[in-house]
Amino acid sequence: AILEIIKDLGIISKIHIVEYPSGKASIDTINQNLILLKGQYDFIPDLVVLDSANLLRPVVRRSEKRTELSDILIDSRGIAGELNCHVMSGAQTNRGGWDKSTPTVQDIGEVYDWATIADFILAIGRTVEDRVAGTGKALIAKNRNGKDASTFPMNMDLDNGIIEIVDDIHQIQSISETKDEFDPELLNEIINGIT
């Protein structure tokens, strides 16, 4: 269905989709697939999307799951550097971020280290009311190479995989704008460019 939408939009691009059973592929499996694409088809993707990096099998078994997950993200970042491409993965929030209209990096599920490893974090929040209305809000929670702390409202039709920005991007200017949805210390760091 997603390929039909891409075709209908007139996007012309090479797309290579591979599906692995959860927990069967590792980041080495992904890397081998990319090496094969480069060698056989002279194709290096601009973007590699991991449906969920935390479902990959760790290359090295560690005593703690969070360390294995950090290794997976670090290895993904290494592949991006070697191939000069972008690697993107989704991650879920922890319980604290579940019903926030705008989650922050502190709400990343499983591994907070991902917030320090990632170059860019886009947090999408949806309250129960948003889920019913088909709306949501996104926050550029981290951007190593540009502006962050920007929020924008969205219409979200997840049945058809359509997300659209419905208003101008809003740059957070003061802690009072965030009410109770943000940790004031973290937001202060974001606004002042400390993180």
mmCIF file of C-alpha atoms in Angstrom:
data_model
loop_
_atom_site.group_PDB
_atom_site.id
_atom_site.type_symbol
_atom_site.label_atom_id
_atom_site.label_comp_id
_atom_site.label_asym_id
_atom_site.label_seq_id
_atom_site.Cartn_x
_atom_site.Cartn_y
_atom_site.Cartn_z
ATOM 1 C CA ALA A 1 0.000 0.000 0.000
ATOM 2 C CA ILE A 2 2.808 2.459 0.833
ATOM 3 C CA LEU A 3 4.425 1.859 -2.568
ATOM 4 C CA GLU A 4 1.141 2.755 -4.262
ATOM 5 C CA ILE A 5 0.944 6.016 -2.294
ATOM 6 C CA ILE A 6 4.541 6.860 -3.265
ATOM 7 C CA LYS A 7 3.748 6.118 -6.914
ATOM 8 C CA ASP A 8 0.540 8.197 -6.779
ATOM 9 C CA LEU A 9 2.525 11.135 -5.373
ATOM 10 C CA GLY A 10 4.836 10.968 -8.374
ATOM 11 C CA ILE A 11 7.924 10.188 -6.311
ATOM 12 C CA ILE A 12 10.461 8.413 -8.468
ATOM 13 C CA SER A 13 13.126 6.691 -6.445
ATOM 14 C CA LYS A 14 14.820 3.371 -5.946
ATOM 15 C CA ILE A 15 13.271 1.598 -2.989
ATOM 16 C CA HIS A 16 14.499 -1.650 -1.504
ATOM 17 C CA ILE A 17 12.375 -3.215 1.233
ATOM 18 C CA VAL A 18 13.526 -6.208 3.270
ATOM 19 C CA GLU A 19 11.536 -7.792 6.059
ATOM 20 C CA TYR A 20 13.099 -9.916 8.772
ATOM 21 C CA PRO A 21 11.318 -11.721 11.614
ATOM 22 C CA SER A 22 11.613 -9.816 14.908
ATOM 23 C CA GLY A 23 14.816 -10.703 16.734
ATOM 24 C CA LYS A 24 16.323 -12.678 13.823
ATOM 25 C CA ALA A 25 18.282 -9.907 12.077
ATOM 26 C CA SER A 26 21.144 -7.967 13.627
ATOM 27 C CA ILE A 27 22.749 -4.725 12.556
ATOM 28 C CA ASP A 28 25.356 -6.943 10.838
ATOM 29 C CA THR A 29 22.526 -8.477 8.775
ATOM 30 C CA ILE A 30 21.448 -4.980 7.710
ATOM 31 C CA ASN A 31 25.043 -4.041 6.894
ATOM 32 C CA GLN A 32 25.540 -7.187 4.776
ATOM 33 C CA ASN A 33 22.356 -6.386 2.860
ATOM 34 C CA LEU A 34 23.625 -2.856 2.178
ATOM 35 C CA ILE A 35 27.018 -4.191 1.026
ATOM 36 C CA LEU A 36 25.186 -6.579 -1.326
ATOM 37 C CA LEU A 37 23.096 -3.725 -2.756
ATOM 38 C CA LYS A 38 26.217 -1.673 -3.354
ATOM 39 C CA GLY A 39 28.191 -4.530 -4.909
ATOM 40 C CA GLN A 40 25.490 -6.049 -7.126
ATOM 41 C CA TYR A 41 23.424 -3.008 -8.046
ATOM 42 C CA ASP A 42 25.722 -0.045 -7.303
ATOM 43 C CA PHE A 43 22.929 1.198 -5.038
ATOM 44 C CA ILE A 44 23.616 3.050 -1.802
ATOM 45 C CA PRO A 45 20.414 4.323 -0.219
ATOM 46 C CA ASP A 46 20.104 7.898 0.983
ATOM 47 C CA LEU A 47 17.955 6.663 3.863
ATOM 48 C CA VAL A 48 17.801 3.364 5.737
ATOM 49 C CA VAL A 49 14.664 3.006 7.848
ATOM 50 C CA LEU A 50 14.691 0.445 10.634
ATOM 51 C CA ASP A 51 11.104 -0.225 11.600
ATOM 52 C CA SER A 52 12.322 -0.574 15.145
ATOM 53 C CA ALA A 53 15.995 -0.883 15.980
ATOM 54 C CA ASN A 54 15.122 -2.326 19.381
ATOM 55 C CA LEU A 55 13.737 -5.426 17.598
ATOM 56 C CA LEU A 56 17.139 -6.207 16.094
ATOM 57 C CA ARG A 57 19.188 -9.010 17.619
ATOM 58 C CA PRO A 58 22.295 -7.669 19.359
ATOM 59 C CA VAL A 59 25.635 -8.583 17.785
ATOM 60 C CA VAL A 60 27.197 -8.989 21.229
ATOM 61 C CA ARG A 61 25.188 -10.281 24.183
ATOM 62 C CA ARG A 62 25.456 -8.011 27.225
ATOM 63 C CA SER A 63 24.245 -8.459 30.779
ATOM 64 C CA GLU A 64 21.813 -5.550 30.400
ATOM 65 C CA LYS A 65 19.269 -5.054 27.613
ATOM 66 C CA ARG A 66 19.806 -1.279 27.601
ATOM 67 C CA THR A 67 23.506 -1.755 26.799
ATOM 68 C CA GLU A 68 22.612 -4.053 23.889
ATOM 69 C CA LEU A 69 20.172 -1.449 22.575
ATOM 70 C CA SER A 70 22.795 1.306 22.854
ATOM 71 C CA ASP A 71 25.225 -0.887 20.901
ATOM 72 C CA ILE A 72 22.624 -1.338 18.138
ATOM 73 C CA LEU A 73 22.154 2.415 17.783
ATOM 74 C CA ILE A 74 25.905 3.096 17.848
ATOM 75 C CA ASP A 75 26.438 0.432 15.156
ATOM 76 C CA SER A 76 23.599 1.944 13.089
ATOM 77 C CA ARG A 77 25.269 5.310 13.324
ATOM 78 C CA GLY A 78 28.540 3.702 12.201
ATOM 79 C CA ILE A 79 26.845 2.295 9.088
ATOM 80 C CA ALA A 80 25.444 5.737 8.307
ATOM 81 C CA GLY A 81 28.933 7.204 8.494
ATOM 82 C CA GLU A 82 30.507 4.489 6.358
ATOM 83 C CA LEU A 83 27.875 4.706 3.621
ATOM 84 C CA ASN A 84 27.287 8.450 3.913
ATOM 85 C CA CYS A 85 23.558 7.903 4.335
ATOM 86 C CA HIS A 86 20.961 8.480 7.022
ATOM 87 C CA VAL A 87 19.661 5.760 9.333
ATOM 88 C CA MET A 88 16.312 6.286 11.004
ATOM 89 C CA SER A 89 14.439 4.205 13.545
ATOM 90 C CA GLY A 90 11.279 4.553 15.537
ATOM 91 C CA ALA A 91 11.170 4.131 19.281
ATOM 92 C CA GLN A 92 8.310 4.112 21.711
ATOM 93 C CA THR A 93 7.929 6.277 24.764
ATOM 94 C CA ASN A 94 7.996 5.015 28.297
ATOM 95 C CA ARG A 95 4.844 5.070 30.430
ATOM 96 C CA GLY A 96 5.410 8.723 31.333
ATOM 97 C CA GLY A 97 5.189 9.807 27.702
ATOM 98 C CA TRP A 98 2.225 7.672 26.682
ATOM 99 C CA ASP A 99 -0.522 10.293 26.964
ATOM 100 C CA LYS A 100 1.514 13.504 26.675
ATOM 101 C CA SER A 101 0.601 15.831 23.867
ATOM 102 C CA THR A 102 4.320 16.561 23.430
ATOM 103 C CA PRO A 103 6.792 13.955 24.740
ATOM 104 C CA THR A 104 10.437 14.901 25.284
ATOM 105 C CA VAL A 105 13.727 13.000 25.122
ATOM 106 C CA GLN A 106 13.178 11.985 28.739
ATOM 107 C CA ASP A 107 10.201 9.925 27.590
ATOM 108 C CA ILE A 108 12.201 7.655 25.267
ATOM 109 C CA GLY A 109 11.352 4.083 26.142
ATOM 110 C CA GLU A 110 13.918 1.503 27.247
ATOM 111 C CA VAL A 111 17.148 3.428 26.675
ATOM 112 C CA TYR A 112 17.772 7.071 27.547
ATOM 113 C CA ASP A 113 21.246 6.697 25.966
ATOM 114 C CA TRP A 114 19.538 6.913 22.581
ATOM 115 C CA ALA A 115 18.939 10.589 23.289
ATOM 116 C CA THR A 116 22.683 11.185 23.542
ATOM 117 C CA ILE A 117 23.623 8.979 20.566
ATOM 118 C CA ALA A 118 21.027 10.188 18.054
ATOM 119 C CA ASP A 119 21.657 13.261 15.931
ATOM 120 C CA PHE A 120 17.981 14.090 15.510
ATOM 121 C CA ILE A 121 14.927 13.215 17.574
ATOM 122 C CA LEU A 122 11.385 13.961 16.507
ATOM 123 C CA ALA A 123 8.885 13.200 19.269
ATOM 124 C CA ILE A 124 5.255 12.721 18.280
ATOM 125 C CA GLY A 125 2.648 13.025 20.992
ATOM 126 C CA ARG A 126 -0.989 12.045 20.949
ATOM 127 C CA THR A 127 -3.393 12.301 23.837
ATOM 128 C CA VAL A 128 -6.535 10.170 23.948
ATOM 129 C CA GLU A 129 -8.404 13.159 22.491
ATOM 130 C CA ASP A 130 -5.854 13.377 19.655
ATOM 131 C CA ARG A 131 -6.315 9.696 18.845
ATOM 132 C CA VAL A 132 -10.077 10.178 18.559
ATOM 133 C CA ALA A 133 -9.742 13.392 16.520
ATOM 134 C CA GLY A 134 -6.956 12.098 14.235
ATOM 135 C CA THR A 135 -4.514 14.786 15.344
ATOM 136 C CA GLY A 136 -1.177 15.003 17.116
ATOM 137 C CA LYS A 137 1.734 17.255 17.855
ATOM 138 C CA ALA A 138 5.415 16.862 17.066
ATOM 139 C CA LEU A 139 8.441 18.322 18.816
ATOM 140 C CA ILE A 140 11.921 18.544 17.374
ATOM 141 C CA ALA A 141 13.386 17.333 20.653
ATOM 142 C CA LYS A 142 16.992 17.200 19.485
ATOM 143 C CA ASN A 143 18.799 18.429 16.413
ATOM 144 C CA ARG A 144 22.562 18.241 16.554
ATOM 145 C CA ASN A 145 22.911 20.255 13.337
ATOM 146 C CA GLY A 146 20.138 22.808 13.566
ATOM 147 C CA LYS A 147 17.207 24.332 15.351
ATOM 148 C CA ASP A 148 15.295 22.357 17.965
ATOM 149 C CA ALA A 149 12.500 22.967 20.508
ATOM 150 C CA SER A 150 10.050 23.589 17.667
ATOM 151 C CA THR A 151 6.551 22.141 17.819
ATOM 152 C CA PHE A 152 3.934 21.740 15.143
ATOM 153 C CA PRO A 153 0.394 20.328 15.100
ATOM 154 C CA MET A 154 -0.501 17.557 12.681
ATOM 155 C CA ASN A 155 -3.452 15.702 11.213
ATOM 156 C CA MET A 156 -2.759 11.994 11.478
ATOM 157 C CA ASP A 157 -4.625 9.398 9.427
ATOM 158 C CA LEU A 158 -2.737 6.327 10.553
ATOM 159 C CA ASP A 159 -5.159 3.952 8.818
ATOM 160 C CA ASN A 160 -3.715 5.229 5.534
ATOM 161 C CA GLY A 161 -0.259 6.292 6.770
ATOM 162 C CA ILE A 162 -0.872 9.994 6.111
ATOM 163 C CA ILE A 163 0.551 12.648 8.429
ATOM 164 C CA GLU A 164 0.373 16.316 7.493
ATOM 165 C CA ILE A 165 1.488 19.487 9.226
ATOM 166 C CA VAL A 166 -1.546 21.742 9.633
ATOM 167 C CA ASP A 167 -0.062 24.939 11.001
ATOM 168 C CA ASP A 168 3.137 26.937 11.149
ATOM 169 C CA ILE A 169 5.998 25.576 13.183
ATOM 170 C CA HIS A 170 6.095 27.170 16.618
ATOM 171 C CA GLN A 171 9.427 27.835 18.316
ATOM 172 C CA ILE A 172 9.208 27.415 22.087
ATOM 173 C CA GLN A 173 10.381 30.663 23.658
ATOM 174 C CA SER A 174 9.763 30.258 27.368
ATOM 175 C CA ILE A 175 9.227 27.556 29.933
ATOM 176 C CA SER A 176 5.762 28.943 30.717
ATOM 177 C CA GLU A 177 4.595 27.921 27.206
ATOM 178 C CA THR A 178 5.104 24.267 28.044
ATOM 179 C CA LYS A 179 2.962 24.070 31.195
ATOM 180 C CA ASP A 180 3.304 20.650 32.820
ATOM 181 C CA GLU A 181 4.278 18.700 29.739
ATOM 182 C CA PHE A 182 8.041 19.276 29.974
ATOM 183 C CA ASP A 183 10.705 18.925 32.587
ATOM 184 C CA PRO A 184 11.580 22.630 33.215
ATOM 185 C CA GLU A 185 15.306 21.947 33.687
ATOM 186 C CA LEU A 186 15.591 19.990 30.445
ATOM 187 C CA LEU A 187 13.555 22.560 28.520
ATOM 188 C CA ASN A 188 15.712 25.366 29.889
ATOM 189 C CA GLU A 189 18.769 23.507 28.566
ATOM 190 C CA ILE A 190 17.109 23.065 25.165
ATOM 191 C CA ILE A 191 16.048 26.716 24.899
ATOM 192 C CA ASN A 192 19.473 27.954 25.946
ATOM 193 C CA GLY A 193 21.260 25.547 23.596
ATOM 194 C CA ILE A 194 23.040 23.551 26.279
ATOM 195 C CA THR A 195 22.032 20.111 24.971
#
